[in-house]
Coordinates of C-alpha atoms (C1' of nucleotides) in Angstrom, one line a residue:
Chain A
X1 CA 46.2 37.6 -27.9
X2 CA 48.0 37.2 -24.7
X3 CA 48.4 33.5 -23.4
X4 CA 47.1 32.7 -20.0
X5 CA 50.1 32.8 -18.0
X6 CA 51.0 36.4 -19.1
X7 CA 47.6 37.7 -18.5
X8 CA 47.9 36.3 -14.8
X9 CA 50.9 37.9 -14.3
X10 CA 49.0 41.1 -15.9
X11 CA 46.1 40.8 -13.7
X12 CA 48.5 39.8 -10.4
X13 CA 49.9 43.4 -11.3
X14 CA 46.7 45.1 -11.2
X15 CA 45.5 43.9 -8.4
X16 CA 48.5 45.6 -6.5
X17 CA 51.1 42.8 -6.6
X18 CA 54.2 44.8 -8.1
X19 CA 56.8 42.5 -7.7
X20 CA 58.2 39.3 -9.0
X21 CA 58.3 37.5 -5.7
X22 CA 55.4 39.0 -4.3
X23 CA 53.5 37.6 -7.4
X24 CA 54.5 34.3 -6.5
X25 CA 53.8 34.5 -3.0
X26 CA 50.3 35.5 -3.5
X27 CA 49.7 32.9 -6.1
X28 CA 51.6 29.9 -3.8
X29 CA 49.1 31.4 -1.1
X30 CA 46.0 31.1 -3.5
X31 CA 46.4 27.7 -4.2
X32 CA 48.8 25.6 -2.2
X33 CA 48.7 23.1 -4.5
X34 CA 45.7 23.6 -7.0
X35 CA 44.5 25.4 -10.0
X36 CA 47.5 27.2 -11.3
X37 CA 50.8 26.6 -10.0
X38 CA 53.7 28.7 -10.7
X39 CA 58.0 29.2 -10.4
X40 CA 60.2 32.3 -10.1
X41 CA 61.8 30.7 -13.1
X42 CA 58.6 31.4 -15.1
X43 CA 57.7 34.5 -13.5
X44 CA 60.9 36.6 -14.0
X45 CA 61.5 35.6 -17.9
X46 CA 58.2 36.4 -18.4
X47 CA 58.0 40.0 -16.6
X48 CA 61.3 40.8 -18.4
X49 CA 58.9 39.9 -21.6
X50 CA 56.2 42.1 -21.0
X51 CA 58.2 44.9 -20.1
X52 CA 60.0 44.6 -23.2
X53 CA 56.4 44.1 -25.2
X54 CA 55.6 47.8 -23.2
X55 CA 52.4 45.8 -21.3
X56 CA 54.1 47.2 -18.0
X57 CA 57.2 49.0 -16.8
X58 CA 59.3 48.3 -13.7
X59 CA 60.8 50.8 -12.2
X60 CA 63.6 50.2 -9.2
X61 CA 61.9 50.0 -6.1
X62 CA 64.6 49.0 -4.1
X63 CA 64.9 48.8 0.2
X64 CA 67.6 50.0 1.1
X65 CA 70.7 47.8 -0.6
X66 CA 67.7 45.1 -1.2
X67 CA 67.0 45.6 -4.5
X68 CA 63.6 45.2 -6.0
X69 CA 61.8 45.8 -8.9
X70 CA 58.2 47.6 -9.1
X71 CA 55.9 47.1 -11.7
X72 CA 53.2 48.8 -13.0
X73 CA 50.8 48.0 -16.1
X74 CA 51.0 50.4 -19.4
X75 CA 48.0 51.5 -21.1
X76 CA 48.7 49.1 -23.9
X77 CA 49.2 46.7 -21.2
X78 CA 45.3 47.3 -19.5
X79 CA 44.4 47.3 -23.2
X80 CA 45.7 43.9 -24.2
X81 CA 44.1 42.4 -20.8
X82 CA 40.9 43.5 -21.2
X83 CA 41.1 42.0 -25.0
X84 CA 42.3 38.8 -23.0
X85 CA 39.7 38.9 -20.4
X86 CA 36.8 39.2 -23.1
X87 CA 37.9 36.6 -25.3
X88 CA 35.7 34.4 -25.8
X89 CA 38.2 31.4 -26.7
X90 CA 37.9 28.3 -24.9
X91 CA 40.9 25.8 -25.2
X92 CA 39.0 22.8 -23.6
X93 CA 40.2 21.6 -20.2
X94 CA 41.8 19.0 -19.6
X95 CA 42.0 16.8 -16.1
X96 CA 45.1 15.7 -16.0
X97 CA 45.5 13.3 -13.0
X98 CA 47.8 10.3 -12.6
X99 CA 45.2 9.2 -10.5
X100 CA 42.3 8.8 -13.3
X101 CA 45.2 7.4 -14.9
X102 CA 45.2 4.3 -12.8
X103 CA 41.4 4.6 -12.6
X104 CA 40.9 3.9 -16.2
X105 CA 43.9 0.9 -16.3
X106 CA 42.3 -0.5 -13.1
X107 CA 41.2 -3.9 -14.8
X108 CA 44.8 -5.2 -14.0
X109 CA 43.7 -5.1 -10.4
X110 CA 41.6 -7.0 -8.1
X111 CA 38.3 -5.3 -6.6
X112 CA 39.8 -5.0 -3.5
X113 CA 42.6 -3.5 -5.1
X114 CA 40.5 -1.2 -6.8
X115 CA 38.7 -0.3 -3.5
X116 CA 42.1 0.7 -2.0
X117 CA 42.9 3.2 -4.9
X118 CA 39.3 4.8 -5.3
X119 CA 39.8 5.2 -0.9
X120 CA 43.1 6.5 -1.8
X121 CA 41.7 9.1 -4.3
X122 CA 39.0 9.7 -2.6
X123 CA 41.3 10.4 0.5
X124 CA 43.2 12.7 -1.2
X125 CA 39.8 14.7 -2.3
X126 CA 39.6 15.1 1.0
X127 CA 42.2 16.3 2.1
X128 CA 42.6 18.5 -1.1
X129 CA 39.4 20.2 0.5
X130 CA 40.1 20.6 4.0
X131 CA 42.9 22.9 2.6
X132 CA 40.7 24.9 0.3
X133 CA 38.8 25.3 2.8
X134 CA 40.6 26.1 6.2
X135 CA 43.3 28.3 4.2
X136 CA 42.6 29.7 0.5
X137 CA 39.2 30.3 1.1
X138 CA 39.5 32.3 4.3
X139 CA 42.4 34.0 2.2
X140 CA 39.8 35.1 -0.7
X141 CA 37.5 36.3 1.3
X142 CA 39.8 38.4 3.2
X143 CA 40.9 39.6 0.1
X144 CA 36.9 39.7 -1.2
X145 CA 36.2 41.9 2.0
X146 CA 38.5 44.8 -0.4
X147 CA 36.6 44.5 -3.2
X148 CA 38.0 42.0 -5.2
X149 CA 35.6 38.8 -5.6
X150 CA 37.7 36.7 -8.3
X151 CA 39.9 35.1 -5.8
X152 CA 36.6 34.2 -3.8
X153 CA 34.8 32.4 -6.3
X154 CA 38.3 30.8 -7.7
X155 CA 38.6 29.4 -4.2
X156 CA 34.8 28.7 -3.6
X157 CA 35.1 26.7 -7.0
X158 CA 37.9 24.6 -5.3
X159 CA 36.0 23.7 -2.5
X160 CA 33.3 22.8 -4.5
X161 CA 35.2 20.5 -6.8
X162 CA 37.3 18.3 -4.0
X163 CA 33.5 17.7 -2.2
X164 CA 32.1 16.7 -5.4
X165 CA 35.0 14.5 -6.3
X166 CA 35.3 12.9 -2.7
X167 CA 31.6 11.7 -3.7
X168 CA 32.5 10.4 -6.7
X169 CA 35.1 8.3 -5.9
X170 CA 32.9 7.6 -2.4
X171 CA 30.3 6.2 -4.8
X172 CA 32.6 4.4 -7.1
X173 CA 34.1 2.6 -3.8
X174 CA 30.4 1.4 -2.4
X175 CA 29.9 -0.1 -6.0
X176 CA 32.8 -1.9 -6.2
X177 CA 31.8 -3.2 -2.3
X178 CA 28.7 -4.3 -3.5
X179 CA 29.7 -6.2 -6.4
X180 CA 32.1 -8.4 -4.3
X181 CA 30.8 -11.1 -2.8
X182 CA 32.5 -12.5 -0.5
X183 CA 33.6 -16.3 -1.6
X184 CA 32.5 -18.1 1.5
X185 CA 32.2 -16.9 5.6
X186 CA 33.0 -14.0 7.3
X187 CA 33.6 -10.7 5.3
X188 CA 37.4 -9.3 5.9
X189 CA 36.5 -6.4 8.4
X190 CA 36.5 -3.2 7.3
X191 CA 38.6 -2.0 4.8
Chain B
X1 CA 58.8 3.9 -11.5
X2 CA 57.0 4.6 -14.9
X3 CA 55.7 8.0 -15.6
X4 CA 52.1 8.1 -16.3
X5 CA 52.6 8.5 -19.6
X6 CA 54.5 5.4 -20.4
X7 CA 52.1 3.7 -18.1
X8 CA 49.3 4.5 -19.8
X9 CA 51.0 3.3 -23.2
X10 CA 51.6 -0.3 -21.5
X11 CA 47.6 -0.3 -20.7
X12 CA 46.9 0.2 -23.7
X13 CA 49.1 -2.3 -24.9
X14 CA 48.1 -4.7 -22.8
X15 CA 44.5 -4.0 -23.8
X16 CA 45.0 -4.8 -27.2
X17 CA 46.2 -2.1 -28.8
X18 CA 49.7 -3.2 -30.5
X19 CA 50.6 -0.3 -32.9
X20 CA 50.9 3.2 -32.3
X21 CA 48.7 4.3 -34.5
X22 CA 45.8 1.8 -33.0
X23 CA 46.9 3.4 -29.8
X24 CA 46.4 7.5 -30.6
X25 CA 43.2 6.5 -32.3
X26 CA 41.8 4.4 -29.0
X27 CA 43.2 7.5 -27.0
X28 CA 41.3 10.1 -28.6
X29 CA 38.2 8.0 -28.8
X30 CA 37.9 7.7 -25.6
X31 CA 38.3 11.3 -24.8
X32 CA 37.7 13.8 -27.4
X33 CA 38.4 16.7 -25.8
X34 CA 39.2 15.5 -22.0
X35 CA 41.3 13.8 -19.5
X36 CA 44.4 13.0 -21.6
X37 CA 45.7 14.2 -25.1
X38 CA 48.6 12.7 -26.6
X39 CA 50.0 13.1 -30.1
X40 CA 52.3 11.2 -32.2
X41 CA 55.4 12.7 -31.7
X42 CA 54.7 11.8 -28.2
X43 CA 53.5 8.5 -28.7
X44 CA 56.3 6.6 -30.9
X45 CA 59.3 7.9 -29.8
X46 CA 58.3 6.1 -26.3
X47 CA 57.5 3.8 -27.7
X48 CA 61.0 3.1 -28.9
X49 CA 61.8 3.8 -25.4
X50 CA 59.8 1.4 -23.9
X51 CA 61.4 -0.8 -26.0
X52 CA 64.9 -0.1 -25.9
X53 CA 63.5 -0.4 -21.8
X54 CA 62.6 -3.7 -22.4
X55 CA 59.4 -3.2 -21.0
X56 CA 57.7 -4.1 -24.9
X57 CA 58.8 -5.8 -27.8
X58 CA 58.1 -4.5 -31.2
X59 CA 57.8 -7.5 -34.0
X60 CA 56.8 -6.4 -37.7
X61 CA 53.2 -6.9 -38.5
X62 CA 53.3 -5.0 -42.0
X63 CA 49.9 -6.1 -44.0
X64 CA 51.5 -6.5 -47.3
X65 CA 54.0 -2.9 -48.2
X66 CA 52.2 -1.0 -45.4
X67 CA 54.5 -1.4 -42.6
X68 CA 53.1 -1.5 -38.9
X69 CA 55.1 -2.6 -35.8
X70 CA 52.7 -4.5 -33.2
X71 CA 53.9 -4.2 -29.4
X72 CA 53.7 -6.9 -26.8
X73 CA 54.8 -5.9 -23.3
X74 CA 57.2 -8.2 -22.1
X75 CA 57.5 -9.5 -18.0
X76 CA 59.6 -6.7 -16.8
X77 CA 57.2 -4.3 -18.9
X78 CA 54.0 -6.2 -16.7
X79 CA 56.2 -5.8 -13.8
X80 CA 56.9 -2.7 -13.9
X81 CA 53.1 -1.6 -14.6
X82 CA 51.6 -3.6 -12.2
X83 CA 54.5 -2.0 -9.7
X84 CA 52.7 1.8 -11.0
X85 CA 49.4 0.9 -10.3
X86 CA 49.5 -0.2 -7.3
X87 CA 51.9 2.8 -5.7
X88 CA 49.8 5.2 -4.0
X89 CA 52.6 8.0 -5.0
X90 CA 49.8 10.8 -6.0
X91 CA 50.9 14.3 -7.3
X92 CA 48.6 16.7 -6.2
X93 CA 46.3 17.6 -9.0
X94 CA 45.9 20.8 -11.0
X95 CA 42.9 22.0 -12.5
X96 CA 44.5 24.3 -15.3
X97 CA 42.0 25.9 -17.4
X98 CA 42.1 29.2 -18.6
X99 CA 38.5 29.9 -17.9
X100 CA 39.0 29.6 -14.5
X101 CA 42.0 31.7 -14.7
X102 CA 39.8 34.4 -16.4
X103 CA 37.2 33.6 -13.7
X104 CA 39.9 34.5 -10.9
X105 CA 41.3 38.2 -12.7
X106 CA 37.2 38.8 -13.5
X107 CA 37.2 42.0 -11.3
X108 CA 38.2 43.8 -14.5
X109 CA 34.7 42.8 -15.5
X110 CA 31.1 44.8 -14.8
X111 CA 28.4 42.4 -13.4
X112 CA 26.9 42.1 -16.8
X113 CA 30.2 41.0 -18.5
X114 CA 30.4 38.3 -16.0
X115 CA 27.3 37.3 -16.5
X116 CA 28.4 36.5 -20.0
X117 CA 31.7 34.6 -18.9
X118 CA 29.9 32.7 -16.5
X119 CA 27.5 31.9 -19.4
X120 CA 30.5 30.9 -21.6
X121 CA 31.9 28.6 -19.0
X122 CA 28.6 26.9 -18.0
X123 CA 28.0 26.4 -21.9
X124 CA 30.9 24.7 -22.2
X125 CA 30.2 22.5 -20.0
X126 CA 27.4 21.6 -21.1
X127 CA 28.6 21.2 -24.6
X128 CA 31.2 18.5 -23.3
X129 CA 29.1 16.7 -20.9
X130 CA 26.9 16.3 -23.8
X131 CA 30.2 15.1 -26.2
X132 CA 31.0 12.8 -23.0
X133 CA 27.3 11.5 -22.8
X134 CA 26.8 10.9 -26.8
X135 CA 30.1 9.7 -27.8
X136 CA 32.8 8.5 -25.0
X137 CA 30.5 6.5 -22.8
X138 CA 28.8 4.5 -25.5
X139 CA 32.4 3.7 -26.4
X140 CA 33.3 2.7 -23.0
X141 CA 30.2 1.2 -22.1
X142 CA 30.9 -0.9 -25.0
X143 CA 34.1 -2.0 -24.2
X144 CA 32.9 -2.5 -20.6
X145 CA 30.5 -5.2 -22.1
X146 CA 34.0 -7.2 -23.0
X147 CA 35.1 -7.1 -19.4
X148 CA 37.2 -4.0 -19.2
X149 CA 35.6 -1.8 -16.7
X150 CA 38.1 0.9 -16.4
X151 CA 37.4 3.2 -19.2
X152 CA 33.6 2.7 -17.8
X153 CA 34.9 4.7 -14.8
X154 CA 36.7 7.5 -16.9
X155 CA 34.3 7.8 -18.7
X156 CA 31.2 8.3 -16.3
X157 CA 33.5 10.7 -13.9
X158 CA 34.0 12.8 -17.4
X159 CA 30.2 13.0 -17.7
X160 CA 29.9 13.7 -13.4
X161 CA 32.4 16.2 -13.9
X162 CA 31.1 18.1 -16.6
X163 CA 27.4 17.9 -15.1
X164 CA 28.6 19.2 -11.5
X165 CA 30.8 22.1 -13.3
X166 CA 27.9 23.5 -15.7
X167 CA 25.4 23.5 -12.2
X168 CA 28.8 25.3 -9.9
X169 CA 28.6 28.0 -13.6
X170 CA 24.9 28.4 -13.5
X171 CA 24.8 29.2 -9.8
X172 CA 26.9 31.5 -9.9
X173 CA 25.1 33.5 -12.7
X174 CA 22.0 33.4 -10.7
X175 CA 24.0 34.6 -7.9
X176 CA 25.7 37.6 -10.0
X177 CA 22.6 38.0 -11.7
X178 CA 20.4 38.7 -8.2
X179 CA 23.3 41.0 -6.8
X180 CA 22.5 43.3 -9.6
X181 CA 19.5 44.8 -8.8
X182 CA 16.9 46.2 -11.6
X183 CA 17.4 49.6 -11.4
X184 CA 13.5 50.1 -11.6
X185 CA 10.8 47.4 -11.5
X186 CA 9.7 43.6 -11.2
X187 CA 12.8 41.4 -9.9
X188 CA 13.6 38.2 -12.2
X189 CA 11.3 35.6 -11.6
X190 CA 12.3 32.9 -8.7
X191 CA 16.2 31.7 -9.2
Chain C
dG1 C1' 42.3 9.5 -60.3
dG2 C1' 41.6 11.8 -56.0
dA3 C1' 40.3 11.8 -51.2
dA4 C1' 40.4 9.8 -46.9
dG5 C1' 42.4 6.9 -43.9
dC6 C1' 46.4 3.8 -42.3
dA7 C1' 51.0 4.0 -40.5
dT8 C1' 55.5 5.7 -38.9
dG9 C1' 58.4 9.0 -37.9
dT10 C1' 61.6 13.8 -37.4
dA11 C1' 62.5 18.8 -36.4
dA12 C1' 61.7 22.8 -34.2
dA13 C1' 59.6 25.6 -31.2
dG14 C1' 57.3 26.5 -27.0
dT15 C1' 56.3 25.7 -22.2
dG16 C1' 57.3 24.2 -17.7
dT17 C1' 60.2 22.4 -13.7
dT18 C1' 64.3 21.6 -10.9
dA19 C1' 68.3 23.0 -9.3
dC20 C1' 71.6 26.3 -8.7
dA21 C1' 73.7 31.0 -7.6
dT22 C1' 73.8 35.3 -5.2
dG23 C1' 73.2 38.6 -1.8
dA24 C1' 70.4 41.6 1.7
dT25 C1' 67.5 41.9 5.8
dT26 C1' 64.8 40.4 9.6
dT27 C1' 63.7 37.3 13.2
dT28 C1' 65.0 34.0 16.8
Chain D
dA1 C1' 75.3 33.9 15.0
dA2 C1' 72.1 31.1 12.6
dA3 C1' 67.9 30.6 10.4
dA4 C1' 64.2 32.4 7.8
dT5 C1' 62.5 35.4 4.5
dC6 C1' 63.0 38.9 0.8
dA7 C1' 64.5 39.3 -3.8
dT8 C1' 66.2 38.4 -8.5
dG9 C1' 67.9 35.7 -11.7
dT10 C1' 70.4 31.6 -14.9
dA11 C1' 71.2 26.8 -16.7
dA12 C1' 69.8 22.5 -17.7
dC13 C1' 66.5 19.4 -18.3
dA14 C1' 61.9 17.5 -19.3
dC15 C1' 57.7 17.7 -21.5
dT16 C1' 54.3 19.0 -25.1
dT17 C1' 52.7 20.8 -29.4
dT18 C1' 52.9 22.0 -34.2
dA19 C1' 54.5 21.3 -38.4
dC20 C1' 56.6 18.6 -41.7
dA21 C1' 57.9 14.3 -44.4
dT22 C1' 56.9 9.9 -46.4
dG23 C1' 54.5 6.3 -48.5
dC24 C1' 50.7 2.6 -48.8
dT25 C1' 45.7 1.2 -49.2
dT26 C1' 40.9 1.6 -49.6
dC27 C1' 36.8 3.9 -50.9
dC28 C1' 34.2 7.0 -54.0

DNA sequence: GGAAGCATGTAAAGTGTTACATGATTTT
DNA sequence: AAAATCATGTAACACTTTACATGCTTCC
């Protein structure tokens, strides 16, 4: 069974990506900074890999003195990532974030202290979304507008999750207001 | 400044739990399955880290010939946590998860096979919401009723989470499902 | 007496990231 | 002519996981 990483690269390849750094470019222009991040340290290694496991072949595709490699997938290769693609194994996710890090170690902070980190996550959220959608999602649609609707729902998915996390941690903060009385006159404007 | 794993190992030191062993077995309690895994071979070498750090001390606590070390975080080790939790440094998050992954390379699949991925997804999800709702928020809630709130929080955006992702899965089956016409008669009831 | 749980660790392998190195071509 | 982009790769380091190794104690 392939592991993830080499079926991406499989499926990048299929879905006319042929070369190492184009691979990466589509992939830094996917996600700019969600989902499934990527280096030409990984990539490279790993094509050499797969070429030498027959899943694709490269052949010299080079511009001029500029040399590049082209890659194309073997039928062993399509074989082994349509095994991947219907396997039904689920590794389950995990959320890694520093930020529910400090979230779940917050009782060494005040409440107002914890209303400034859930407004700092919540920030981020925010900002997280505005980039999904102003610039992958247009991306995956362009790209959905050719046929291919994987990118689209990857990216509507990301939009999806930074709103509904934004309102989370938007929740969380009006809780934490609430439960705050203030000790004696005016409430600190806002904060 | 820490790294979120070490920082995570002072909380839980500082909550209470002194030994490494106490430690993994708090850790996967509260997630099983989510947020943050750590193993032993992760857990005491830092440990011995932190130490040699001087951010803990380690005193023998052996009950009778069954040796256990109990950890007490020293000034600088408070120091240097309270110094993490309250920087607003925040690595931008990835959502790694090899169902998404499949999700995104899923123009391999006909309509009807990603009706069955999607299905597999949202089942998931369902599946660990549940685990979240039966089994980590008891345990948090319960440790909330001694004044910690923190893994309260964890433990209820782990349940938020898994709700919002099983509803983003199902609508998207309803959406892949309608988009595949009947080739002959009555359309699937309202969806 | 055996199984399960408590408790601490090491070794090796696998995975991922950062930094470096090189050189061509295109754009400003 | 300099800067940006195209293009491929290596080396060193950091991090994580899996497997192994050891021995005690409590419960059945």
């Amino acid at each position: 069974m392939l592991k993830s990483s080499s079926a991406l690269l499989l499926g990048m390849i299929r879905g006319g990506f042929s070369s190492g750094y184009a691979i990466k470019k589509a992939i830094d222009g996917m996600r700019t900074g969600a989902f499934w991040a990527t280096t030409f340290a990984q990539i490279y290694p790993e094509l050499a890999r797969l070429d030498a496991d027959g899943y694709i072949v490269g052949h010299d595709d080079s511009q001029g003195a500029r040399r590049r490699i082209a890659y194309t997938v073997t039928p062993a290769g399509e074989e082994a990532f349509a095994a991947w693609l219907r396997h039904p194994d689920q590794p389950p996710i995990e959320l890694r974030d520093e930020g529910l890090v400090r979230l779940g170690m917050s009782d060494a902070l005040s409440d107002a202290e914890l209303r400034g980190l859930l407004g700092h996550l919540r920030e981020r959220e925010e900002r997280q979304e505005r980039e999904f959608r102003e610039q992958i999602l247009p991306t995956a649609e362009a790209i959905g507008a050719q046929g291919l609707r994987g990118p689209q729902l990857v990216a509507r998915m990301g939009v999806d999750y930074h709103v509904w996390a934004a309102a989370f941690f938007a929740r969380l903060e009006a809780e934490v207001g609430s439960s705050d009385p203030p000790p004696a006159a005016a409430p600190p404007s806002a904060d």
